[in-house]
Amino acid sequence: MECRETMRWASVMSTQTNPDVALGVLLESIREQMAGDPTNLMLVFGTGHSEDSWSVFMAELRVAFPEATILGCSAGGVIGGGREVETGTAISVTAAHLPDVAVVGFHHDGETSASVSEAALGWQARLGLEPEHQPSFLLIPDPFSCDPVQLLQGLDRAYPAATKLGGLASGGDGPGDHILALDDQMHRSGAVGVALYGDIEVATVVAQGCRPVGDPMVITRCENNLLIELNGESALGQLERFFGELDAEDQTLFRALPMVGVGMEKGRGSYRQGDFLIRHLMGMDRTNGVLAVGAMMDEGQVIQFHVRDAESSRQDLEELLTQHTRTHAVDQSEGALLFSCLGRGKRFFGVPDHDLGMATRYLGGVPIGGFFCAGEIGPVNGQTWLHGYTSALGIFRSRGWS
């Protein structure tokens, strides 16, 4: 009976400031973890390193792993090797051996003139992939030169059933400050990404860091992003009633950062953690009793108000990881990527390695790499969204094809 190759992942981190020393440490550890298996995907995330250091990294990684597609970016903090590093200098490298998986790398120049339909056709022609290929995408846009919402809309139209995951490069103050890495090229604008298709499956956990408060309500009248009526009554009136029923602690949290969860599937009898798209409550019109929300809405959708703090975010991530382990066998997970908001981390939770540590425990210790983002990309109810204050986790395993 023929022995089937298995997927293998490795994740390493170096905080050495000298790029040659850092790379030596990384290469040795990667080779040890990969145990002789060839690498065909490599993710590189660095913080505090100069462009010259990046040139060293990309050139040497290309020599050491000539068959790998290399993807990465500069960031305000990096994740890998069992650690989250939010300050100082560090580089994280995640390597994967993906048998029977094709990896297609691409650079998107950030052009926004095409319609969504035109962009969808353009993606299919450019990548040479049809929806039937069932690809998954890893995406790293630059926040100053690429409209990530339009990018996601085009890819969602082209590949509606495909998982898209990633984050916006971070740490820069303006256009040209970020490095986007693809193979032996370094870009300063647009977006870089890879499409993966074949014997690979990507499950996602998108923890938006909020806890629902009050009861779900049905939108009975709205206009674009304006909530006019909830359960047949004034939206503002319902908000005031709901707020008055909260305890003092939740009133303080909601007043500081009022959030609205928009149910993305009409007609559901019940909702649980992860079923809502979380958006800001942006304002209110007291004269007309109307609320403004940072999302387009439709009548018949369900909304529920939410609060956010460190404990709510901890509970949210833990509940979603628990749900994941109920439906996915932990021993089948091979590796993971974590795209976490710059607003999370030690400064938010008060302890180091919070999100990474929890993900590692629930996923059975698989290698995990990633970075702290200026916006996180992940799906909610089959549609891809740009999030904030979120940890978007991609969990990789084989489909089990022979």
mmCIF file of C-alpha atoms in Angstrom:
data_model
loop_
_atom_site.group_PDB
_atom_site.id
_atom_site.type_symbol
_atom_site.label_atom_id
_atom_site.label_comp_id
_atom_site.label_asym_id
_atom_site.label_seq_id
_atom_site.Cartn_x
_atom_site.Cartn_y
_atom_site.Cartn_z
ATOM 1 C CA MET A 1 0.000 0.000 0.000
ATOM 2 C CA GLU A 2 1.395 3.403 -0.994
ATOM 3 C CA CYS A 3 2.366 5.674 1.904
ATOM 4 C CA ARG A 4 0.686 9.052 1.659
ATOM 5 C CA GLU A 5 2.614 12.257 2.378
ATOM 6 C CA THR A 6 1.366 14.339 5.266
ATOM 7 C CA MET A 7 1.208 18.087 5.771
ATOM 8 C CA ARG A 8 3.835 19.605 8.064
ATOM 9 C CA TRP A 9 4.138 23.098 9.598
ATOM 10 C CA ALA A 10 6.894 24.894 11.488
ATOM 11 C CA SER A 11 6.909 28.242 13.312
ATOM 12 C CA VAL A 12 9.992 30.059 14.618
ATOM 13 C CA MET A 13 10.878 33.474 16.027
ATOM 14 C CA SER A 14 14.105 35.403 16.453
ATOM 15 C CA THR A 15 14.608 38.651 18.375
ATOM 16 C CA GLN A 16 18.212 39.065 17.259
ATOM 17 C CA THR A 17 18.805 42.555 15.859
ATOM 18 C CA ASN A 18 21.556 41.440 13.478
ATOM 19 C CA PRO A 19 19.749 40.094 10.391
ATOM 20 C CA ASP A 20 22.436 37.516 9.575
ATOM 21 C CA VAL A 21 22.398 36.142 13.111
ATOM 22 C CA ALA A 22 18.576 36.154 13.171
ATOM 23 C CA LEU A 23 18.419 34.297 9.891
ATOM 24 C CA GLY A 24 20.917 31.681 11.023
ATOM 25 C CA VAL A 25 18.805 30.925 14.080
ATOM 26 C CA LEU A 26 15.638 30.759 11.987
ATOM 27 C CA LEU A 27 17.034 28.494 9.275
ATOM 28 C CA GLU A 28 18.408 25.987 11.761
ATOM 29 C CA SER A 29 15.124 25.770 13.642
ATOM 30 C CA ILE A 30 12.986 25.540 10.501
ATOM 31 C CA ARG A 31 15.068 22.694 9.079
ATOM 32 C CA GLU A 32 14.852 20.840 12.375
ATOM 33 C CA GLN A 33 11.064 21.193 12.604
ATOM 34 C CA MET A 34 10.473 20.338 8.942
ATOM 35 C CA ALA A 35 12.447 17.078 9.356
ATOM 36 C CA GLY A 36 13.555 16.950 5.743
ATOM 37 C CA ASP A 37 10.177 17.677 4.167
ATOM 38 C CA PRO A 38 10.371 20.266 1.363
ATOM 39 C CA THR A 39 8.816 23.678 2.040
ATOM 40 C CA ASN A 40 6.412 25.134 -0.545
ATOM 41 C CA LEU A 41 4.888 27.970 1.523
ATOM 42 C CA MET A 42 6.704 30.391 3.812
ATOM 43 C CA LEU A 43 5.229 33.309 5.771
ATOM 44 C CA VAL A 44 7.624 36.037 6.977
ATOM 45 C CA PHE A 45 6.596 38.807 9.384
ATOM 46 C CA GLY A 46 9.051 41.296 10.834
ATOM 47 C CA THR A 47 9.010 44.228 13.238
ATOM 48 C CA GLY A 48 11.801 46.737 13.789
ATOM 49 C CA HIS A 49 13.906 45.556 10.839
ATOM 50 C CA SER A 50 15.207 47.925 8.148
ATOM 51 C CA GLU A 51 14.743 47.524 4.408
ATOM 52 C CA ASP A 52 18.345 46.316 4.188
ATOM 53 C CA SER A 53 17.558 43.589 6.723
ATOM 54 C CA TRP A 54 14.527 42.577 4.706
ATOM 55 C CA SER A 55 16.720 42.324 1.598
ATOM 56 C CA VAL A 56 18.962 39.893 3.478
ATOM 57 C CA PHE A 57 16.005 37.842 4.687
ATOM 58 C CA MET A 58 14.340 37.529 1.300
ATOM 59 C CA ALA A 59 17.522 36.697 -0.589
ATOM 60 C CA GLU A 60 18.717 34.067 1.871
ATOM 61 C CA LEU A 61 15.316 32.457 2.308
ATOM 62 C CA ARG A 62 15.015 32.168 -1.448
ATOM 63 C CA VAL A 63 18.395 30.391 -1.613
ATOM 64 C CA ALA A 64 17.566 28.101 1.320
ATOM 65 C CA PHE A 65 14.036 27.262 0.119
ATOM 66 C CA PRO A 66 14.056 27.655 -3.676
ATOM 67 C CA GLU A 67 10.708 25.917 -4.211
ATOM 68 C CA ALA A 68 8.750 27.900 -1.631
ATOM 69 C CA THR A 69 6.329 30.718 -2.316
ATOM 70 C CA ILE A 70 7.294 33.417 0.204
ATOM 71 C CA LEU A 71 4.715 35.860 1.543
ATOM 72 C CA GLY A 72 4.978 38.428 4.316
ATOM 73 C CA CYS A 73 5.100 42.006 5.526
ATOM 74 C CA SER A 74 6.515 44.442 8.041
ATOM 75 C CA ALA A 75 4.340 44.804 11.118
ATOM 76 C CA GLY A 76 3.880 46.524 14.446
ATOM 77 C CA GLY A 77 4.270 43.179 16.198
ATOM 78 C CA VAL A 78 4.805 39.551 15.224
ATOM 79 C CA ILE A 79 3.655 36.111 16.329
ATOM 80 C CA GLY A 80 5.536 32.825 16.105
ATOM 81 C CA GLY A 81 7.619 30.243 17.883
ATOM 82 C CA GLY A 82 5.158 30.231 20.777
ATOM 83 C CA ARG A 83 5.481 33.990 21.444
ATOM 84 C CA GLU A 84 3.874 37.326 20.689
ATOM 85 C CA VAL A 85 6.422 40.157 20.317
ATOM 86 C CA GLU A 86 4.830 43.618 20.331
ATOM 87 C CA THR A 87 7.880 45.858 20.826
ATOM 88 C CA GLY A 88 11.508 45.880 19.752
ATOM 89 C CA THR A 89 12.974 43.885 16.881
ATOM 90 C CA ALA A 90 11.805 40.430 15.850
ATOM 91 C CA ILE A 91 11.143 38.256 12.838
ATOM 92 C CA SER A 92 8.705 35.366 12.638
ATOM 93 C CA VAL A 93 8.881 32.675 9.962
ATOM 94 C CA THR A 94 6.219 30.023 9.413
ATOM 95 C CA ALA A 95 6.975 27.239 6.939
ATOM 96 C CA ALA A 96 4.666 24.613 5.492
ATOM 97 C CA HIS A 97 5.041 21.416 3.510
ATOM 98 C CA LEU A 98 1.765 21.071 1.624
ATOM 99 C CA PRO A 99 1.664 17.897 -0.466
ATOM 100 C CA ASP A 100 -0.811 17.950 -3.365
ATOM 101 C CA VAL A 101 -1.446 21.673 -2.836
ATOM 102 C CA ALA A 102 -0.793 24.363 -5.458
ATOM 103 C CA VAL A 103 0.357 27.769 -4.179
ATOM 104 C CA VAL A 104 -0.249 30.788 -6.432
ATOM 105 C CA GLY A 105 1.305 34.046 -5.275
ATOM 106 C CA PHE A 106 0.171 37.464 -6.526
ATOM 107 C CA HIS A 107 0.656 41.200 -6.087
ATOM 108 C CA HIS A 108 -2.378 43.477 -6.448
ATOM 109 C CA ASP A 109 -1.488 47.053 -7.362
ATOM 110 C CA GLY A 110 -4.437 48.544 -5.475
ATOM 111 C CA GLU A 111 -6.295 49.713 -8.600
ATOM 112 C CA THR A 112 -9.897 50.573 -7.687
ATOM 113 C CA SER A 113 -11.450 51.707 -10.962
ATOM 114 C CA ALA A 114 -13.041 48.369 -11.902
ATOM 115 C CA SER A 115 -16.554 47.442 -10.805
ATOM 116 C CA VAL A 116 -16.989 44.440 -8.522
ATOM 117 C CA SER A 117 -18.084 42.270 -11.483
ATOM 118 C CA GLU A 118 -15.132 43.428 -13.581
ATOM 119 C CA ALA A 119 -12.756 42.819 -10.692
ATOM 120 C CA ALA A 120 -14.133 39.290 -10.242
ATOM 121 C CA LEU A 121 -13.554 38.401 -13.878
ATOM 122 C CA GLY A 122 -10.109 39.941 -13.655
ATOM 123 C CA TRP A 123 -9.164 37.793 -10.680
ATOM 124 C CA GLN A 124 -10.248 34.578 -12.376
ATOM 125 C CA ALA A 125 -8.299 35.421 -15.522
ATOM 126 C CA ARG A 126 -5.218 36.564 -13.627
ATOM 127 C CA LEU A 127 -4.990 33.588 -11.266
ATOM 128 C CA GLY A 128 -6.132 31.016 -13.785
ATOM 129 C CA LEU A 129 -8.510 29.591 -11.191
ATOM 130 C CA GLU A 130 -12.210 28.834 -11.402
ATOM 131 C CA PRO A 131 -14.532 28.644 -8.374
ATOM 132 C CA GLU A 132 -14.536 24.870 -8.841
ATOM 133 C CA HIS A 133 -10.868 24.831 -7.784
ATOM 134 C CA GLN A 134 -12.099 25.679 -4.260
ATOM 135 C CA PRO A 135 -9.131 27.944 -3.432
ATOM 136 C CA SER A 136 -8.401 29.570 -0.092
ATOM 137 C CA PHE A 137 -6.683 32.954 0.139
ATOM 138 C CA LEU A 138 -4.161 34.594 2.447
ATOM 139 C CA LEU A 139 -4.183 38.371 1.964
ATOM 140 C CA ILE A 140 -1.930 41.212 3.170
ATOM 141 C CA PRO A 141 -3.021 44.668 1.945
ATOM 142 C CA ASP A 142 -1.200 47.912 2.616
ATOM 143 C CA PRO A 143 -3.675 50.203 4.444
ATOM 144 C CA PHE A 144 -2.471 53.390 2.727
ATOM 145 C CA SER A 145 -2.590 52.311 -0.929
ATOM 146 C CA CYS A 146 -5.159 49.515 -1.205
ATOM 147 C CA ASP A 147 -8.897 49.604 -0.506
ATOM 148 C CA PRO A 148 -9.287 46.272 1.313
ATOM 149 C CA VAL A 149 -13.079 46.350 1.150
ATOM 150 C CA GLN A 150 -13.071 46.566 -2.636
ATOM 151 C CA LEU A 151 -10.380 43.891 -2.806
ATOM 152 C CA LEU A 152 -12.521 41.542 -0.717
ATOM 153 C CA GLN A 153 -15.684 42.306 -2.665
ATOM 154 C CA GLY A 154 -13.990 41.381 -5.941
ATOM 155 C CA LEU A 155 -12.573 38.144 -4.566
ATOM 156 C CA ASP A 156 -15.878 37.233 -2.892
ATOM 157 C CA ARG A 157 -17.667 37.726 -6.210
ATOM 158 C CA ALA A 158 -15.055 35.662 -8.071
ATOM 159 C CA TYR A 159 -14.812 32.870 -5.477
ATOM 160 C CA PRO A 160 -17.926 33.080 -3.274
ATOM 161 C CA ALA A 161 -17.285 29.868 -1.346
ATOM 162 C CA ALA A 162 -13.573 30.483 -0.764
ATOM 163 C CA THR A 163 -12.045 31.327 2.599
ATOM 164 C CA LYS A 164 -10.179 34.655 2.638
ATOM 165 C CA LEU A 165 -8.025 35.381 5.654
ATOM 166 C CA GLY A 166 -5.302 37.866 6.543
ATOM 167 C CA GLY A 167 -4.556 41.311 7.845
ATOM 168 C CA LEU A 168 -3.424 44.799 6.932
ATOM 169 C CA ALA A 169 0.292 45.530 7.244
ATOM 170 C CA SER A 170 0.965 47.622 10.326
ATOM 171 C CA GLY A 171 3.510 49.753 12.131
ATOM 172 C CA GLY A 172 3.919 52.454 9.464
ATOM 173 C CA ASP A 173 2.756 56.047 9.659
ATOM 174 C CA GLY A 174 2.065 56.780 6.000
ATOM 175 C CA PRO A 175 2.261 55.665 2.345
ATOM 176 C CA GLY A 176 5.388 53.700 1.511
ATOM 177 C CA ASP A 177 6.218 52.822 5.122
ATOM 178 C CA HIS A 178 5.268 49.153 4.860
ATOM 179 C CA ILE A 179 7.117 46.332 3.161
ATOM 180 C CA LEU A 180 4.981 43.740 1.377
ATOM 181 C CA ALA A 181 7.042 40.671 0.533
ATOM 182 C CA LEU A 182 6.344 38.200 -2.254
ATOM 183 C CA ASP A 183 9.038 35.710 -3.267
ATOM 184 C CA ASP A 184 12.155 37.801 -4.014
ATOM 185 C CA GLN A 185 10.219 41.059 -4.476
ATOM 186 C CA MET A 186 9.488 43.774 -1.922
ATOM 187 C CA HIS A 187 6.564 46.091 -2.659
ATOM 188 C CA ARG A 188 5.618 49.345 -0.943
ATOM 189 C CA SER A 189 1.977 49.510 -2.021
ATOM 190 C CA GLY A 190 -1.035 47.449 -3.027
ATOM 191 C CA ALA A 191 -1.533 43.990 -1.566
ATOM 192 C CA VAL A 192 0.204 40.630 -1.675
ATOM 193 C CA GLY A 193 -1.386 37.245 -1.257
ATOM 194 C CA VAL A 194 -1.485 33.583 -2.115
ATOM 195 C CA ALA A 195 -4.215 31.288 -3.351
ATOM 196 C CA LEU A 196 -4.041 27.701 -2.068
ATOM 197 C CA TYR A 197 -5.926 24.866 -3.720
ATOM 198 C CA GLY A 198 -5.817 21.103 -3.680
ATOM 199 C CA ASP A 199 -5.572 18.828 -0.654
ATOM 200 C CA ILE A 200 -5.999 21.578 1.929
ATOM 201 C CA GLU A 201 -8.834 22.815 4.106
ATOM 202 C CA VAL A 202 -8.853 26.069 6.070
ATOM 203 C CA ALA A 203 -11.175 26.436 9.054
ATOM 204 C CA THR A 204 -11.545 29.887 10.581
ATOM 205 C CA VAL A 205 -12.163 31.336 14.016
ATOM 206 C CA VAL A 206 -12.961 35.052 13.876
ATOM 207 C CA ALA A 207 -13.098 36.458 17.403
ATOM 208 C CA GLN A 208 -14.412 40.015 17.232
ATOM 209 C CA GLY A 209 -13.808 40.597 20.918
ATOM 210 C CA CYS A 210 -17.312 41.458 22.079
ATOM 211 C CA ARG A 211 -19.975 40.115 24.416
ATOM 212 C CA PRO A 212 -23.707 40.455 23.646
ATOM 213 C CA VAL A 213 -25.861 42.344 26.147
ATOM 214 C CA GLY A 214 -29.616 42.739 26.185
ATOM 215 C CA ASP A 215 -31.915 40.772 23.878
ATOM 216 C CA PRO A 216 -31.768 40.295 20.086
ATOM 217 C CA MET A 217 -34.183 42.556 18.185
ATOM 218 C CA VAL A 218 -35.532 42.465 14.648
ATOM 219 C CA ILE A 219 -34.972 45.386 12.303
ATOM 220 C CA THR A 220 -38.464 46.415 11.255
ATOM 221 C CA ARG A 221 -37.421 49.604 9.476
ATOM 222 C CA CYS A 222 -34.036 50.795 8.236
ATOM 223 C CA GLU A 223 -32.402 52.771 5.455
ATOM 224 C CA ASN A 224 -28.871 51.854 4.391
ATOM 225 C CA ASN A 225 -26.881 52.134 7.658
ATOM 226 C CA LEU A 226 -29.644 53.909 9.602
ATOM 227 C CA LEU A 227 -31.675 51.980 12.159
ATOM 228 C CA ILE A 228 -35.166 53.484 12.326
ATOM 229 C CA GLU A 229 -37.293 50.843 14.057
ATOM 230 C CA LEU A 230 -36.511 47.745 16.132
ATOM 231 C CA ASN A 231 -39.329 45.336 17.004
ATOM 232 C CA GLY A 232 -41.763 47.900 15.619
ATOM 233 C CA GLU A 233 -40.635 50.721 17.903
ATOM 234 C CA SER A 234 -38.219 53.634 17.660
ATOM 235 C CA ALA A 235 -34.621 52.386 17.490
ATOM 236 C CA LEU A 236 -33.462 55.101 19.882
ATOM 237 C CA GLY A 237 -36.276 54.274 22.272
ATOM 238 C CA GLN A 238 -35.263 50.622 22.259
ATOM 239 C CA LEU A 239 -31.642 51.629 22.918
ATOM 240 C CA GLU A 240 -32.649 53.770 25.893
ATOM 241 C CA ARG A 241 -34.792 50.949 27.310
ATOM 242 C CA PHE A 242 -31.992 48.401 26.823
ATOM 243 C CA PHE A 243 -29.374 50.701 28.365
ATOM 244 C CA GLY A 244 -31.512 51.302 31.441
ATOM 245 C CA GLU A 245 -31.690 47.536 32.087
ATOM 246 C CA LEU A 246 -27.899 47.064 32.111
ATOM 247 C CA ASP A 247 -25.933 46.898 35.346
ATOM 248 C CA ALA A 248 -23.560 49.752 36.144
ATOM 249 C CA GLU A 249 -20.464 47.957 34.825
ATOM 250 C CA ASP A 250 -22.003 47.168 31.442
ATOM 251 C CA GLN A 251 -23.404 50.700 31.190
ATOM 252 C CA THR A 252 -19.867 52.023 31.594
ATOM 253 C CA LEU A 253 -18.510 49.644 28.939
ATOM 254 C CA PHE A 254 -21.286 50.426 26.474
ATOM 255 C CA ARG A 255 -20.975 54.166 26.993
ATOM 256 C CA ALA A 256 -17.204 53.971 26.339
ATOM 257 C CA LEU A 257 -17.440 51.860 23.165
ATOM 258 C CA PRO A 258 -20.998 51.147 21.963
ATOM 259 C CA MET A 259 -21.113 48.220 19.534
ATOM 260 C CA VAL A 260 -23.866 46.631 17.469
ATOM 261 C CA GLY A 261 -23.912 43.024 16.320
ATOM 262 C CA VAL A 262 -25.713 42.559 12.993
ATOM 263 C CA GLY A 263 -27.028 39.037 12.412
ATOM 264 C CA MET A 264 -25.927 37.956 8.953
ATOM 265 C CA GLU A 265 -28.604 35.311 8.425
ATOM 266 C CA LYS A 266 -32.309 36.191 8.463
ATOM 267 C CA GLY A 267 -34.876 33.921 10.047
ATOM 268 C CA ARG A 268 -32.633 32.147 12.523
ATOM 269 C CA GLY A 269 -34.367 31.069 15.692
ATOM 270 C CA SER A 270 -31.343 31.653 17.906
ATOM 271 C CA TYR A 271 -27.932 33.292 17.745
ATOM 272 C CA ARG A 272 -24.664 32.438 19.435
ATOM 273 C CA GLN A 273 -21.127 33.762 19.660
ATOM 274 C CA GLY A 274 -19.727 34.399 16.185
ATOM 275 C CA ASP A 275 -23.079 34.759 14.409
ATOM 276 C CA PHE A 276 -22.947 38.560 14.428
ATOM 277 C CA LEU A 277 -20.910 41.031 12.406
ATOM 278 C CA ILE A 278 -19.713 43.546 15.007
ATOM 279 C CA ARG A 279 -19.789 47.209 14.025
ATOM 280 C CA HIS A 280 -19.631 50.554 15.827
ATOM 281 C CA LEU A 281 -22.740 52.471 16.881
ATOM 282 C CA MET A 282 -21.698 55.681 15.154
ATOM 283 C CA GLY A 283 -24.302 58.175 16.297
ATOM 284 C CA MET A 284 -27.931 58.976 17.011
ATOM 285 C CA ASP A 285 -30.579 61.444 15.880
ATOM 286 C CA ARG A 286 -32.626 62.235 18.991
ATOM 287 C CA THR A 287 -35.179 64.255 17.045
ATOM 288 C CA ASN A 288 -36.137 61.360 14.778
ATOM 289 C CA GLY A 289 -35.164 58.454 17.062
ATOM 290 C CA VAL A 290 -32.674 57.023 14.541
ATOM 291 C CA LEU A 291 -29.348 55.225 15.153
ATOM 292 C CA ALA A 292 -26.398 55.183 12.728
ATOM 293 C CA VAL A 293 -24.415 51.924 12.509
ATOM 294 C CA GLY A 294 -21.170 51.182 10.680
ATOM 295 C CA ALA A 295 -22.801 48.628 8.364
ATOM 296 C CA MET A 296 -25.488 48.399 5.717
ATOM 297 C CA MET A 297 -28.597 46.624 7.001
ATOM 298 C CA ASP A 298 -31.835 45.119 5.736
ATOM 299 C CA GLU A 299 -35.255 44.818 7.290
ATOM 300 C CA GLY A 300 -35.751 41.416 8.865
ATOM 301 C CA GLN A 301 -32.183 41.154 10.088
ATOM 302 C CA VAL A 302 -31.550 40.708 13.801
ATOM 303 C CA ILE A 303 -29.321 43.033 15.815
ATOM 304 C CA GLN A 304 -28.012 42.804 19.348
ATOM 305 C CA PHE A 305 -25.989 45.391 21.240
ATOM 306 C CA HIS A 306 -22.503 44.373 22.421
ATOM 307 C CA VAL A 307 -19.797 45.553 24.813
ATOM 308 C CA ARG A 308 -16.030 45.134 24.565
ATOM 309 C CA ASP A 309 -13.357 44.829 27.228
ATOM 310 C CA ALA A 310 -10.494 42.450 27.985
ATOM 311 C CA GLU A 311 -12.679 39.903 29.767
ATOM 312 C CA SER A 312 -15.346 40.000 27.049
ATOM 313 C CA SER A 313 -12.650 39.487 24.415
ATOM 314 C CA ARG A 314 -11.165 36.583 26.364
ATOM 315 C CA GLN A 315 -14.552 34.902 26.709
ATOM 316 C CA ASP A 316 -15.333 35.486 23.028
ATOM 317 C CA LEU A 317 -12.146 33.804 21.810
ATOM 318 C CA GLU A 318 -12.477 30.911 24.232
ATOM 319 C CA GLU A 319 -16.105 30.253 23.284
ATOM 320 C CA LEU A 320 -15.313 30.270 19.565
ATOM 321 C CA LEU A 321 -12.328 27.951 20.007
ATOM 322 C CA THR A 322 -14.542 25.639 22.063
ATOM 323 C CA GLN A 323 -17.110 25.616 19.255
ATOM 324 C CA HIS A 324 -14.338 24.826 16.768
ATOM 325 C CA THR A 325 -13.076 21.825 18.749
ATOM 326 C CA ARG A 326 -16.611 20.434 18.939
ATOM 327 C CA THR A 327 -16.825 20.202 15.157
ATOM 328 C CA HIS A 328 -13.168 19.654 14.151
ATOM 329 C CA ALA A 329 -10.888 16.911 15.433
ATOM 330 C CA VAL A 330 -7.908 18.605 17.066
ATOM 331 C CA ASP A 331 -5.489 15.861 16.020
ATOM 332 C CA GLN A 332 -6.227 16.616 12.355
ATOM 333 C CA SER A 333 -5.044 20.233 12.597
ATOM 334 C CA GLU A 334 -1.502 20.664 11.283
ATOM 335 C CA GLY A 335 -0.764 24.392 11.591
ATOM 336 C CA ALA A 336 -2.379 27.779 11.999
ATOM 337 C CA LEU A 337 -1.989 31.482 11.243
ATOM 338 C CA LEU A 338 -3.110 34.204 13.639
ATOM 339 C CA PHE A 339 -3.913 37.751 12.499
ATOM 340 C CA SER A 340 -4.507 39.805 15.637
ATOM 341 C CA CYS A 341 -5.362 43.486 16.058
ATOM 342 C CA LEU A 342 -2.721 45.917 17.301
ATOM 343 C CA GLY A 343 -5.312 46.891 19.922
ATOM 344 C CA ARG A 344 -5.154 43.455 21.540
ATOM 345 C CA GLY A 345 -1.975 41.902 22.966
ATOM 346 C CA LYS A 346 -0.412 42.534 26.366
ATOM 347 C CA ARG A 347 -1.506 46.163 26.550
ATOM 348 C CA PHE A 348 -5.133 45.088 26.326
ATOM 349 C CA PHE A 349 -5.182 41.780 28.216
ATOM 350 C CA GLY A 350 -2.492 42.594 30.770
ATOM 351 C CA VAL A 351 -0.624 39.332 30.116
ATOM 352 C CA PRO A 352 1.747 38.317 27.303
ATOM 353 C CA ASP A 353 0.883 35.848 24.518
ATOM 354 C CA HIS A 354 -2.838 35.857 25.337
ATOM 355 C CA ASP A 355 -4.440 34.992 21.988
ATOM 356 C CA LEU A 356 -1.570 32.785 20.840
ATOM 357 C CA GLY A 357 -1.505 30.904 24.124
ATOM 358 C CA MET A 358 -5.227 30.193 24.063
ATOM 359 C CA ALA A 359 -5.164 29.121 20.419
ATOM 360 C CA THR A 360 -2.188 26.840 21.079
ATOM 361 C CA ARG A 361 -3.971 25.127 23.962
ATOM 362 C CA TYR A 362 -7.207 24.545 22.080
ATOM 363 C CA LEU A 363 -5.481 23.396 18.871
ATOM 364 C CA GLY A 364 -3.271 20.820 20.518
ATOM 365 C CA GLY A 365 0.030 22.677 20.264
ATOM 366 C CA VAL A 366 0.223 23.026 16.470
ATOM 367 C CA PRO A 367 2.758 25.557 15.097
ATOM 368 C CA ILE A 368 1.196 29.032 14.823
ATOM 369 C CA GLY A 369 2.612 32.138 13.145
ATOM 370 C CA GLY A 370 1.209 35.558 12.291
ATOM 371 C CA PHE A 371 1.351 39.248 13.086
ATOM 372 C CA PHE A 372 -0.438 42.172 14.727
ATOM 373 C CA CYS A 373 -2.510 43.956 12.075
ATOM 374 C CA ALA A 374 -3.987 47.367 11.333
ATOM 375 C CA GLY A 375 -7.235 45.582 10.386
ATOM 376 C CA GLU A 376 -8.100 41.901 10.240
ATOM 377 C CA ILE A 377 -9.653 39.933 7.365
ATOM 378 C CA GLY A 378 -11.960 37.015 7.981
ATOM 379 C CA PRO A 379 -15.385 35.566 7.155
ATOM 380 C CA VAL A 380 -18.667 35.973 9.007
ATOM 381 C CA ASN A 381 -21.479 33.748 7.739
ATOM 382 C CA GLY A 382 -19.822 33.085 4.388
ATOM 383 C CA GLN A 383 -18.935 36.691 3.509
ATOM 384 C CA THR A 384 -15.514 38.240 4.001
ATOM 385 C CA TRP A 385 -15.164 41.377 6.115
ATOM 386 C CA LEU A 386 -12.550 43.802 7.324
ATOM 387 C CA HIS A 387 -12.597 43.854 11.136
ATOM 388 C CA GLY A 388 -11.066 45.761 14.015
ATOM 389 C CA TYR A 389 -10.077 44.624 17.542
ATOM 390 C CA THR A 390 -10.294 41.073 16.183
ATOM 391 C CA SER A 391 -8.219 37.912 16.153
ATOM 392 C CA ALA A 392 -8.718 36.009 12.904
ATOM 393 C CA LEU A 393 -7.350 32.492 13.053
ATOM 394 C CA GLY A 394 -6.879 30.139 10.100
ATOM 395 C CA ILE A 395 -6.491 26.443 10.962
ATOM 396 C CA PHE A 396 -5.018 24.201 8.261
ATOM 397 C CA ARG A 397 -5.435 20.511 7.649
ATOM 398 C CA SER A 398 -5.590 18.049 4.777
ATOM 399 C CA ARG A 399 -8.895 17.273 3.109
ATOM 400 C CA GLY A 400 -7.791 13.630 3.130
ATOM 401 C CA TRP A 401 -7.679 13.257 -0.637
ATOM 402 C CA SER A 402 -5.768 10.228 -1.878
#
